[in-house]
mmCIF file with all atom_site columns, C-alpha atoms in Angstrom:
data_model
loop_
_atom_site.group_PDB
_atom_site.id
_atom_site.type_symbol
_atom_site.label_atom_id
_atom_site.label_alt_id
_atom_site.label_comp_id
_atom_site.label_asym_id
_atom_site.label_entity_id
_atom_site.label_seq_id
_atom_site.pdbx_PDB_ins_code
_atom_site.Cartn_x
_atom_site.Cartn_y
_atom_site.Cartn_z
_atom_site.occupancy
_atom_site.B_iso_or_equiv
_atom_site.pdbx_formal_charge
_atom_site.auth_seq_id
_atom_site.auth_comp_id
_atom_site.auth_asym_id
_atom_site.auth_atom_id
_atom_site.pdbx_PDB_model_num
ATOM 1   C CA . UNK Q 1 1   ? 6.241   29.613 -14.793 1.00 44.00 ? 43  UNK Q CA 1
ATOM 2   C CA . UNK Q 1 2   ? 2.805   31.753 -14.357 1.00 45.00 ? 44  UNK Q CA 1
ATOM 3   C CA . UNK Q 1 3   ? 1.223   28.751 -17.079 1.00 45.00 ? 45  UNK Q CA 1
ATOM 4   C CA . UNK Q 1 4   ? 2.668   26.418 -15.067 1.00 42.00 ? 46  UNK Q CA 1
ATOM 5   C CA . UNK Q 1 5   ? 1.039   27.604 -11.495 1.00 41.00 ? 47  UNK Q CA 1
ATOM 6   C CA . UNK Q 1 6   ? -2.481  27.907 -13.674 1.00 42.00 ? 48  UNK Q CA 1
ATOM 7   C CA . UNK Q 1 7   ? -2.022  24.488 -14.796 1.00 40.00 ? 49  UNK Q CA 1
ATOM 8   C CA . UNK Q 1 8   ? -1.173  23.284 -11.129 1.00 38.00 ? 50  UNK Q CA 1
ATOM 9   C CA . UNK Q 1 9   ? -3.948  25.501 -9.678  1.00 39.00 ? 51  UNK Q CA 1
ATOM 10  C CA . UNK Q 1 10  ? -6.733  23.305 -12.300 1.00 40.00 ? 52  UNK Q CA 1
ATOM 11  C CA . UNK Q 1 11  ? -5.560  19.974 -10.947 1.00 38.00 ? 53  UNK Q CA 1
ATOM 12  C CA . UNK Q 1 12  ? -5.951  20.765 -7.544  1.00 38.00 ? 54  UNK Q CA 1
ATOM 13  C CA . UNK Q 1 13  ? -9.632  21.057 -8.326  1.00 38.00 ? 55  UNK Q CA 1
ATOM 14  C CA . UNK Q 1 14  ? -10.127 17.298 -8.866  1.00 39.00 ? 56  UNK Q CA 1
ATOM 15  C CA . UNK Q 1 15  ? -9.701  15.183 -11.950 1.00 45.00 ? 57  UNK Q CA 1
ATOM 16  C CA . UNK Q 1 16  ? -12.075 15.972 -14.563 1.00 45.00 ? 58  UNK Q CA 1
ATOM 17  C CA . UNK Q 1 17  ? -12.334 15.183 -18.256 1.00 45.00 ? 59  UNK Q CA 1
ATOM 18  C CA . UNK Q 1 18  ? -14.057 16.479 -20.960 1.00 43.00 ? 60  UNK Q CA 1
ATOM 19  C CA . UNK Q 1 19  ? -15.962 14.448 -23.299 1.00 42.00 ? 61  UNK Q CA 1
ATOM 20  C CA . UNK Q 1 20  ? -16.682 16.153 -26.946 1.00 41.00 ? 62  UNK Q CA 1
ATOM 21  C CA . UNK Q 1 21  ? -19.106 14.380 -28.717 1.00 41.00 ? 63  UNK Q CA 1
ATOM 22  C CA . UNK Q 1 22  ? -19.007 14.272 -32.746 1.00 41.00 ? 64  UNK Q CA 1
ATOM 23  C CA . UNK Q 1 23  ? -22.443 12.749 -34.579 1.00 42.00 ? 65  UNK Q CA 1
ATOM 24  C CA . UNK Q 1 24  ? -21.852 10.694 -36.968 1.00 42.00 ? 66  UNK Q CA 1
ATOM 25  C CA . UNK Q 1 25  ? -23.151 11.106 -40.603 1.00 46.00 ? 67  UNK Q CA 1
ATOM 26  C CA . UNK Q 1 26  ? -25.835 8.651  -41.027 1.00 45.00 ? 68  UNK Q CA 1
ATOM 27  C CA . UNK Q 1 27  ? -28.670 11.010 -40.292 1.00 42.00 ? 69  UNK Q CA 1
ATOM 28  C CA . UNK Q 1 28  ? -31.574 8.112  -40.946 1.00 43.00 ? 70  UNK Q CA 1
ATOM 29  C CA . UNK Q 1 29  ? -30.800 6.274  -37.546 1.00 46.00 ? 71  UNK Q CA 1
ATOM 30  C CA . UNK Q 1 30  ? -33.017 7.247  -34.847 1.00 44.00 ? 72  UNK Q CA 1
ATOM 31  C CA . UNK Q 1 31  ? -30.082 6.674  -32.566 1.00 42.00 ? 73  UNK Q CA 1
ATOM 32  C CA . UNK Q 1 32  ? -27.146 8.527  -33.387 1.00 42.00 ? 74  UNK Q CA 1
ATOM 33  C CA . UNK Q 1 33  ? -23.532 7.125  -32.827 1.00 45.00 ? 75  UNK Q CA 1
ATOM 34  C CA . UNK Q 1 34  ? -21.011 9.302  -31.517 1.00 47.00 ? 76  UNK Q CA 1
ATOM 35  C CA . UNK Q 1 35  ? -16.722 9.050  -31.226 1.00 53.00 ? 77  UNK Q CA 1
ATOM 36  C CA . UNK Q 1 36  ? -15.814 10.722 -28.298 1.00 61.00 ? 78  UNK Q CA 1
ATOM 37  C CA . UNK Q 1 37  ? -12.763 12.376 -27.519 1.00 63.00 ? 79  UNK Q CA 1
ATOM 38  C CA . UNK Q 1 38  ? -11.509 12.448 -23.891 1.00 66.00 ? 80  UNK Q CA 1
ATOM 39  C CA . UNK Q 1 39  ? -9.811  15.688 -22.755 1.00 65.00 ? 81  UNK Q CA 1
ATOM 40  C CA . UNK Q 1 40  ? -7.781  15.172 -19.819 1.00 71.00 ? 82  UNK Q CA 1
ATOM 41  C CA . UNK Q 1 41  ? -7.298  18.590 -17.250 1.00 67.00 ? 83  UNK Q CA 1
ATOM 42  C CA . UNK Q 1 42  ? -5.509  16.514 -14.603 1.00 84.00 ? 84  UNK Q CA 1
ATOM 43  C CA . UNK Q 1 43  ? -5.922  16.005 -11.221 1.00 90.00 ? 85  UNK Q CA 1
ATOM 44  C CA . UNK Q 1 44  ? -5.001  16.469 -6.989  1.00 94.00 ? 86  UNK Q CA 1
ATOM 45  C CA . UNK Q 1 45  ? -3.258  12.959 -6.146  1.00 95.00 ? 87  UNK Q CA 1
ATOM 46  C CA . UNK Q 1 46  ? -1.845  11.579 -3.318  1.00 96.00 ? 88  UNK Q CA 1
ATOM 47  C CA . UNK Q 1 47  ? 0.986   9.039  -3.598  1.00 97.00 ? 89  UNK Q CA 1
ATOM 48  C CA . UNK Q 1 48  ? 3.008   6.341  -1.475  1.00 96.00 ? 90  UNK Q CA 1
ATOM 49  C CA . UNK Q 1 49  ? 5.574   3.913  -1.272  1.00 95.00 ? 91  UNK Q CA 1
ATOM 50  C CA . UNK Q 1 50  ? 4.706   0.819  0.424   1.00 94.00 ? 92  UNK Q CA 1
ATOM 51  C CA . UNK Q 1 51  ? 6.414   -2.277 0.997   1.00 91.00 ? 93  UNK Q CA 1
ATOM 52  C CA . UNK Q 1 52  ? 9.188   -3.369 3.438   1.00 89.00 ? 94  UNK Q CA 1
ATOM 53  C CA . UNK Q 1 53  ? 11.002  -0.057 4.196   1.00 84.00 ? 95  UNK Q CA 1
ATOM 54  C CA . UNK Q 1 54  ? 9.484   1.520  7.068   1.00 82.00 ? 96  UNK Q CA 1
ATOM 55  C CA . UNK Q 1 55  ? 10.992  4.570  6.214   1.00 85.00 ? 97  UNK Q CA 1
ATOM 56  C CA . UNK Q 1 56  ? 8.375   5.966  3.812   1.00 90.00 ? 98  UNK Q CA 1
ATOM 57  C CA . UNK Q 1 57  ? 5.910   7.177  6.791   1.00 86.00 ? 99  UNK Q CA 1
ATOM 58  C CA . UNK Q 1 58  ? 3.543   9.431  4.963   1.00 92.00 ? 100 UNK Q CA 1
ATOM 59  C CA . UNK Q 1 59  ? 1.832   10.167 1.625   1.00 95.00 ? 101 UNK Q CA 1
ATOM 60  C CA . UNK Q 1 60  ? 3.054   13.001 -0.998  1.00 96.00 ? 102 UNK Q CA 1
ATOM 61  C CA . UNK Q 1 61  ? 0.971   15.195 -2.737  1.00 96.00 ? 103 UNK Q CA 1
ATOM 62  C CA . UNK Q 1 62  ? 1.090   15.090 -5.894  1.00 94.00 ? 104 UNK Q CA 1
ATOM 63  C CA . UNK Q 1 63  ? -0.708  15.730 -9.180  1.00 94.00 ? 105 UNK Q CA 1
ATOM 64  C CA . UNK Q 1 64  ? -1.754  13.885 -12.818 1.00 95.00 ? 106 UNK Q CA 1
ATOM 65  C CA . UNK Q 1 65  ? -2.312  15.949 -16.253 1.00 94.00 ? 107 UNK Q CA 1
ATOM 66  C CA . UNK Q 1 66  ? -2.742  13.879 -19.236 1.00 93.00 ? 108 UNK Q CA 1
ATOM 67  C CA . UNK Q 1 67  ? -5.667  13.166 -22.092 1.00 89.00 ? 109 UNK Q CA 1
ATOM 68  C CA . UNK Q 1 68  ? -7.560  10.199 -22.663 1.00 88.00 ? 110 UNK Q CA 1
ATOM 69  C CA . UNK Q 1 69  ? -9.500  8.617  -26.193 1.00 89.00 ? 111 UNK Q CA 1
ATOM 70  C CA . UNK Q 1 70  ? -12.420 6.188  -26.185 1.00 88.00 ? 112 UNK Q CA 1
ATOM 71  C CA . UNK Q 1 71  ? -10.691 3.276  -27.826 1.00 90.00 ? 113 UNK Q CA 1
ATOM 72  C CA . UNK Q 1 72  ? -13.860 1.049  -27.946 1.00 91.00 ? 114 UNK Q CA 1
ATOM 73  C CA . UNK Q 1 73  ? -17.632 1.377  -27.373 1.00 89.00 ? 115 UNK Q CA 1
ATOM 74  C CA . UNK Q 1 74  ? -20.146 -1.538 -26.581 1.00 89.00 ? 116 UNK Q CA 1
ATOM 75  C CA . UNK Q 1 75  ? -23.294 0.114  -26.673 1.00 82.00 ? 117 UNK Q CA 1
ATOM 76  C CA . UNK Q 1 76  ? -24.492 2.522  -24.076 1.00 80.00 ? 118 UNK Q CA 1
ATOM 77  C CA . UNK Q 1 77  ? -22.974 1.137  -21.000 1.00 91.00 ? 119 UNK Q CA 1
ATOM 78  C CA . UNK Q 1 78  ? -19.695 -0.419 -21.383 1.00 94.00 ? 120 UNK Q CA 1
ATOM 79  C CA . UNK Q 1 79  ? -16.648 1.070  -22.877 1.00 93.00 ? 121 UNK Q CA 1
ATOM 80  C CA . UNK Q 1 80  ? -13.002 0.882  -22.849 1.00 95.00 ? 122 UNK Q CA 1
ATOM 81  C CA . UNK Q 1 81  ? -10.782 4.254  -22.296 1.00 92.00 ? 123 UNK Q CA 1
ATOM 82  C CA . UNK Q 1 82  ? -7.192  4.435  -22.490 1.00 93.00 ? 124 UNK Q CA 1
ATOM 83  C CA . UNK Q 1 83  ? -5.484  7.826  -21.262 1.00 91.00 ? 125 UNK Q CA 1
ATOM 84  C CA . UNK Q 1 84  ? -1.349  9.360  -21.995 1.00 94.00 ? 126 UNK Q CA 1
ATOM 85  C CA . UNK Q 1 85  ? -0.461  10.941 -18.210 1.00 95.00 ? 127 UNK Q CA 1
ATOM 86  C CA . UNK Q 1 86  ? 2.332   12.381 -16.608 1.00 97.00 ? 128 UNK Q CA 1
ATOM 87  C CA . UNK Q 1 87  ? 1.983   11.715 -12.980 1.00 97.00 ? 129 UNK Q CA 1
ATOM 88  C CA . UNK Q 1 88  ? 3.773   12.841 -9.866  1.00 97.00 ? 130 UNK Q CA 1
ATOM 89  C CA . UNK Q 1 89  ? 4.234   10.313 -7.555  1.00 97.00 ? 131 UNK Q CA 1
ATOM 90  C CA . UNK Q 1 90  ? 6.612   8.747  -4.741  1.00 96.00 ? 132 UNK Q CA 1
ATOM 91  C CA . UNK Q 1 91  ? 6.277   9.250  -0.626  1.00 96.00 ? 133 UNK Q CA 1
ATOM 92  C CA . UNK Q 1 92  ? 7.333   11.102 2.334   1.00 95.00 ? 134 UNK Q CA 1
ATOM 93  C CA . UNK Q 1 93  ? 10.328  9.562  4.670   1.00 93.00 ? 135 UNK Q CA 1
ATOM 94  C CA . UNK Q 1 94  ? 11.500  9.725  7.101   1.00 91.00 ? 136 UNK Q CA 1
ATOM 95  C CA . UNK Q 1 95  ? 14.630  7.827  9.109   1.00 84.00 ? 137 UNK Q CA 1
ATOM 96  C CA . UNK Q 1 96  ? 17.292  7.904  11.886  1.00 83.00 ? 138 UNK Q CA 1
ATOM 97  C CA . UNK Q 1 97  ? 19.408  10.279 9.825   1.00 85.00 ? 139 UNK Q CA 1
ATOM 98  C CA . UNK Q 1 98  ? 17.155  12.281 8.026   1.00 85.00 ? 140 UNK Q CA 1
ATOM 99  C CA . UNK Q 1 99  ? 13.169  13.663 6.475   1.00 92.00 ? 141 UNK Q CA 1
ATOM 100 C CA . UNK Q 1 100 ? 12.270  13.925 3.129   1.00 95.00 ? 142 UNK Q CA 1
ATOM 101 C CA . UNK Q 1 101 ? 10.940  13.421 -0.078  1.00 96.00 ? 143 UNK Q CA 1
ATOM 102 C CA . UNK Q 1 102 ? 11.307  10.384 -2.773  1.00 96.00 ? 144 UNK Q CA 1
ATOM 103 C CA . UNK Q 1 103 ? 9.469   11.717 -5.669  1.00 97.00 ? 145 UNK Q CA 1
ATOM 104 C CA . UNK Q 1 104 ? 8.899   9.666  -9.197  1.00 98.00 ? 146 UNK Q CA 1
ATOM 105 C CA . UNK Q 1 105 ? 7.918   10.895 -12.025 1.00 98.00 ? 147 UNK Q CA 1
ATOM 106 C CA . UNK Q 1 106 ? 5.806   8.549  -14.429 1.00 98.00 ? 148 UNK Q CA 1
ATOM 107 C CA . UNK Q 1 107 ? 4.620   8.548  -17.899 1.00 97.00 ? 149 UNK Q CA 1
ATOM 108 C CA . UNK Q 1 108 ? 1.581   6.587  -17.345 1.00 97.00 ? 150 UNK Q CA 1
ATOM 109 C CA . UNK Q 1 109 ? -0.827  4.439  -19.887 1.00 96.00 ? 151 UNK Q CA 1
ATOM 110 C CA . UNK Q 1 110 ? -4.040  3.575  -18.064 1.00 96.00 ? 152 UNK Q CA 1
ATOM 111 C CA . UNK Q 1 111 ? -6.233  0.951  -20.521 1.00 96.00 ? 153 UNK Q CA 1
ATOM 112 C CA . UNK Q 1 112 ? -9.570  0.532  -18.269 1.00 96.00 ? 154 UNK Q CA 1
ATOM 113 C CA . UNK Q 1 113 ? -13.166 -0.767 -18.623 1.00 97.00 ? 155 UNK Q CA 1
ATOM 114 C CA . UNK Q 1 114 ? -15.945 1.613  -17.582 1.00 95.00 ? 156 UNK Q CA 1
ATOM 115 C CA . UNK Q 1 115 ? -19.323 0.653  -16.718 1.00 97.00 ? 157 UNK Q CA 1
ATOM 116 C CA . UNK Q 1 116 ? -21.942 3.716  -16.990 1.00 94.00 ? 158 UNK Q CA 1
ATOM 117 C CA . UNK Q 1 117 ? -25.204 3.554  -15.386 1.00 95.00 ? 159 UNK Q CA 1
ATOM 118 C CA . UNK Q 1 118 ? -28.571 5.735  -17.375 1.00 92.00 ? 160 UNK Q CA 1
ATOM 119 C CA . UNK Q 1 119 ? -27.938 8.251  -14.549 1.00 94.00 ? 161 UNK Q CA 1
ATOM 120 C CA . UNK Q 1 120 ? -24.100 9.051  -15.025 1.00 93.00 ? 162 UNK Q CA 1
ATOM 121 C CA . UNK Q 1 121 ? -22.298 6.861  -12.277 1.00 97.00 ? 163 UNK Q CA 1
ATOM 122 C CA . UNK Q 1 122 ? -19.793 4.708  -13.627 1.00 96.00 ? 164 UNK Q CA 1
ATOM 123 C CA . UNK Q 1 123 ? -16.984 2.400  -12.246 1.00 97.00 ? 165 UNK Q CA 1
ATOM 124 C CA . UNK Q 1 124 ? -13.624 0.895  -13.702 1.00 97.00 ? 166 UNK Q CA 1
ATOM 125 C CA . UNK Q 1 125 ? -11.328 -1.068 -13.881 1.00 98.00 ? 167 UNK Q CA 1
ATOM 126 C CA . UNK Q 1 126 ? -7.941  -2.059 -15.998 1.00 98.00 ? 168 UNK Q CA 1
ATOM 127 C CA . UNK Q 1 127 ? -4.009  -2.079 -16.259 1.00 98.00 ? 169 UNK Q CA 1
ATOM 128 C CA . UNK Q 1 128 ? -1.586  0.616  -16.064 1.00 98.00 ? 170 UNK Q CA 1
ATOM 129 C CA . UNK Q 1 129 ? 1.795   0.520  -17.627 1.00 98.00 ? 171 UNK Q CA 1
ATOM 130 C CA . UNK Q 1 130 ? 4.302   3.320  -16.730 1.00 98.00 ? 172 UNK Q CA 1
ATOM 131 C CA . UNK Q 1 131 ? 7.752   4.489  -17.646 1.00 98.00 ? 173 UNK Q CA 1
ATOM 132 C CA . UNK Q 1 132 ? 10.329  6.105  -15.060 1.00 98.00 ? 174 UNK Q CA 1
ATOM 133 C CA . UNK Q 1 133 ? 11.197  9.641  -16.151 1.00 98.00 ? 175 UNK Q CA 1
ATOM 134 C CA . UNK Q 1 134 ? 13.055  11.013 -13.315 1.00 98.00 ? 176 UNK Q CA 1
ATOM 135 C CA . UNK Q 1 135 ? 14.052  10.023 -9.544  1.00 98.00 ? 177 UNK Q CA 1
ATOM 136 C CA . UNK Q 1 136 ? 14.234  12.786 -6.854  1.00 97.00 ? 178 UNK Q CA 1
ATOM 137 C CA . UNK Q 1 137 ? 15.407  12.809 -3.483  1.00 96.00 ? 179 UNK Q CA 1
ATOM 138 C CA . UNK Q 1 138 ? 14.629  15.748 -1.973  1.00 95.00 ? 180 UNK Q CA 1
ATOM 139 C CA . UNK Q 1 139 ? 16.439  16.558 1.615   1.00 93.00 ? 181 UNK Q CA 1
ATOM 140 C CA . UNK Q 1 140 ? 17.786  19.156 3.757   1.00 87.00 ? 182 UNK Q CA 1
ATOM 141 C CA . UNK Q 1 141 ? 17.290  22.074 1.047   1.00 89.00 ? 183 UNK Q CA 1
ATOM 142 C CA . UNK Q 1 142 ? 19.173  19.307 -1.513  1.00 94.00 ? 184 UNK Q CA 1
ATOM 143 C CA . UNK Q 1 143 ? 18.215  17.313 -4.820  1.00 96.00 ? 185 UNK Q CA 1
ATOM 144 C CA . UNK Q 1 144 ? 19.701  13.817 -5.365  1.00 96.00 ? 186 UNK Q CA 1
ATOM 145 C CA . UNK Q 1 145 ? 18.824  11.471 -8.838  1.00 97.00 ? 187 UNK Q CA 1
ATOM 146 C CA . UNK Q 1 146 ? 18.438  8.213  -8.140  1.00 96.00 ? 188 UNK Q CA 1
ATOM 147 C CA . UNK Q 1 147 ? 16.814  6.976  -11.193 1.00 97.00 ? 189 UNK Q CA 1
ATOM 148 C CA . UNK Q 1 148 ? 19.489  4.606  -11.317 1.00 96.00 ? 190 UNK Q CA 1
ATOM 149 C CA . UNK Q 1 149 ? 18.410  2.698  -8.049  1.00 96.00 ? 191 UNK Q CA 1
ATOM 150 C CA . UNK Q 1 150 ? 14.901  2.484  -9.449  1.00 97.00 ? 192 UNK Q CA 1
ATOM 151 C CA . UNK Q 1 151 ? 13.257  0.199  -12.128 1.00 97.00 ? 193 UNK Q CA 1
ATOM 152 C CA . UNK Q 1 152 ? 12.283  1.883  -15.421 1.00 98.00 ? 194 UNK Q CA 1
ATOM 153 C CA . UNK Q 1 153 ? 9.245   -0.060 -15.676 1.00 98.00 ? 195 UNK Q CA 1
ATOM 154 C CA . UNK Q 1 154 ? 5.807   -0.154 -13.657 1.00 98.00 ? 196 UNK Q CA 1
ATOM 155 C CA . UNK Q 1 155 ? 2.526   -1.970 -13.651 1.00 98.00 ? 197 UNK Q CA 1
ATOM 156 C CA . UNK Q 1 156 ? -0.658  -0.623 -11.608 1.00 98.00 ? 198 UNK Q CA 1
ATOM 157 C CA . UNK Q 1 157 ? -4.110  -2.012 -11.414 1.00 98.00 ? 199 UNK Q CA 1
ATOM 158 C CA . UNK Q 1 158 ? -6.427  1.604  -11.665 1.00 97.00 ? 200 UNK Q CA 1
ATOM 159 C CA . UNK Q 1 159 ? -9.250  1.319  -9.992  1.00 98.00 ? 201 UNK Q CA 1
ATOM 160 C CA . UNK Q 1 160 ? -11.925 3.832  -10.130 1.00 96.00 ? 202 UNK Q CA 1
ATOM 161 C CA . UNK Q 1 161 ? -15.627 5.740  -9.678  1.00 97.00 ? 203 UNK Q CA 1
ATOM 162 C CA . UNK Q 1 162 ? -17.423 9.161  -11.080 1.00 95.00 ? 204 UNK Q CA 1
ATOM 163 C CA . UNK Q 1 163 ? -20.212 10.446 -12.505 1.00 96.00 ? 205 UNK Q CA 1
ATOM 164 C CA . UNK Q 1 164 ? -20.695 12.067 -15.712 1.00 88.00 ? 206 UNK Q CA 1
ATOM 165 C CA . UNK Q 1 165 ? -22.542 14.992 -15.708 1.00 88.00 ? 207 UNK Q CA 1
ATOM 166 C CA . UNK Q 1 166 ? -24.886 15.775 -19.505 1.00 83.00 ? 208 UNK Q CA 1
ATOM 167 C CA . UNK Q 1 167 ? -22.287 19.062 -20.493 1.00 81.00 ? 209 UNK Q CA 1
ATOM 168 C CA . UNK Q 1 168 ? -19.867 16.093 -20.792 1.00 75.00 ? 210 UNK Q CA 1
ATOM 169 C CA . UNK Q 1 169 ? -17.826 16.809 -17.882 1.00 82.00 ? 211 UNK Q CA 1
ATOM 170 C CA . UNK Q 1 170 ? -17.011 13.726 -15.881 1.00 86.00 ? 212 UNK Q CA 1
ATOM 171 C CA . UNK Q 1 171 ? -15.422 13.766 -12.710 1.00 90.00 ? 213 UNK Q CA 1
ATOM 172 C CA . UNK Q 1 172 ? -13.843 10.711 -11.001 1.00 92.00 ? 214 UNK Q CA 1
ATOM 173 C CA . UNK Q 1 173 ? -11.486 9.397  -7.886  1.00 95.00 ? 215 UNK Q CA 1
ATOM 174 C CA . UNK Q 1 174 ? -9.088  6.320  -8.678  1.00 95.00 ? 216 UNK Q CA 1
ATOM 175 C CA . UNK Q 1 175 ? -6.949  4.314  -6.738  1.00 97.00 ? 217 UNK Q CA 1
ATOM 176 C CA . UNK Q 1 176 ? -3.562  2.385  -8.264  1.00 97.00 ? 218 UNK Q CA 1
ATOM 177 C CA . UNK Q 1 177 ? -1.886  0.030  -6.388  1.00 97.00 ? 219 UNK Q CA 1
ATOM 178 C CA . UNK Q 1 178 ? 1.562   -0.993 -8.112  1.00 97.00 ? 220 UNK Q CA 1
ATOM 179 C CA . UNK Q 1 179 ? 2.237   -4.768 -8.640  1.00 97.00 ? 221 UNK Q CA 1
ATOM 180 C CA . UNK Q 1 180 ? 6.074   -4.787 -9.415  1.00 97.00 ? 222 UNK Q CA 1
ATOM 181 C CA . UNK Q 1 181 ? 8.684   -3.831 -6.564  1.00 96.00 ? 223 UNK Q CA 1
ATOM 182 C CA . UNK Q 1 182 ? 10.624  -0.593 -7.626  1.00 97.00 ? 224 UNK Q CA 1
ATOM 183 C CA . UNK Q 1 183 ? 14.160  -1.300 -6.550  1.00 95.00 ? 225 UNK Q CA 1
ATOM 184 C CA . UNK Q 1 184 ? 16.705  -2.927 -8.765  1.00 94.00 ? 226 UNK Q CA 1
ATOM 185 C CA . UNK Q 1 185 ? 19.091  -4.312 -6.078  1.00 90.00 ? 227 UNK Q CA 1
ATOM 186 C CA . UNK Q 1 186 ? 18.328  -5.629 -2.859  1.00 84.00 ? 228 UNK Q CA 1
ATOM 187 C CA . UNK Q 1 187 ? 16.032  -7.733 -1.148  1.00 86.00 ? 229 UNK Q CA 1
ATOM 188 C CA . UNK Q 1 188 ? 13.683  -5.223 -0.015  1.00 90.00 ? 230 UNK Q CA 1
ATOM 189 C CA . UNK Q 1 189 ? 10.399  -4.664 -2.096  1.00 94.00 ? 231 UNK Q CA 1
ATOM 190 C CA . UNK Q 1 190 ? 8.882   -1.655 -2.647  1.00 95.00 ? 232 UNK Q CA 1
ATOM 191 C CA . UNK Q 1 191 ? 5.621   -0.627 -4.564  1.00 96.00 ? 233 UNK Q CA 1
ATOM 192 C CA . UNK Q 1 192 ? 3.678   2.436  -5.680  1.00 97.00 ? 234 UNK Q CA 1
ATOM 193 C CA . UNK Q 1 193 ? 0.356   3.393  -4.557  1.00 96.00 ? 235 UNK Q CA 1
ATOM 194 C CA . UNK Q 1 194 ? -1.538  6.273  -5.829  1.00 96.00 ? 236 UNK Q CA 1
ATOM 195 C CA . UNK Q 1 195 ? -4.869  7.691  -5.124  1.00 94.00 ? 237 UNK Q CA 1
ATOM 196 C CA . UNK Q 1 196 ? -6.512  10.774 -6.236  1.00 88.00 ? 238 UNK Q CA 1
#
């Protein structure tokens, strides 16, 4: 439990990842190529449910740990990442009968294009598939599952800036809007929204 508070205590700090760079053999280039390997610590994230329940009133905190791989390089600029998350993520309610929380938990695979400027900014932009592990409803000092009432599948659009710093660290906020509605029955959509 002590690892897991550690663990929780590193993501609060922001999302950073760690790039470790490996030269490549050919030593008679002038520019060297490198493969770089993503290291996900995690991140502070805030999440909602949006749609046509006006029930979910306010954002949940949440969090994102996970590691990420360089699947493709284009040069010095353009690249395309792909990162393996578990994310916490859902919303706040609250109703006539009673407060509390609706919290999802995701296994996430964000594919995204980044752009990096010479000085370290960079932007990006991609798809994010996810898979339902659990469904919580938390109220009155009592857990509920729902997982059955909720769709197994989701599809984001990530969205995101940082800067990398030269140690390799790069730190970054992104912001993904879900495209499918959550619920299985019912008329009423409902969508994810996560920022962090």
């Amino acid at each position: 439990m002590k690892k897991f508070f550690c663990l929780l205590l590193l993501v609060f700090i922001g999302q950073v990842v760690f790039a470790q760079n490996k030269p490549s053999q050919d030593e008679g280039k002038k520019k060297k190529k490198t493969d770089k390997f993503l290291f996900g610590v995690g991140g502070f994230q805030l999440a909602s449910i949006t749609g046509d329940a006006s029930s979910y009133d306010s954002p949940l905190p949440g969090f994102v740990v996970g590691f990420g791989i360089k699947l493709v390089d284009f040069g010095n600029n353009w690249s395309v990442i792909t990162d393996l998350e578990y994310s916490q993520q859902g919303s706040k309610y609250k109703d006539t009968y009673a407060s509390g929380k609706a919290i999802l938990s995701y296994l996430n695979l964000p594919i995204v294009g980044r752009y990096r400027t010479k000085s370290g900014f960079f932007g990006e932009a991609g798809l994010q598939p996810g898979i339902l592990l659990s469904a919580k409803d938390k109220v009155g000092g009592s857990t509920y599952d729902f997982k059955d009432q909720v769709k197994n599948f989701d599809l984001a659009v990530p969205l995101g800036v940082g800067f990398g710093f030269q140690n390799g660290f790069d730190v970054e906020v992104r912001v993904a809007p879900g495209l499918l509605n959550l619920n299985k029955e019912g008329n009423d959509k409902s969508h994810n929204l996560v920022s962090g």
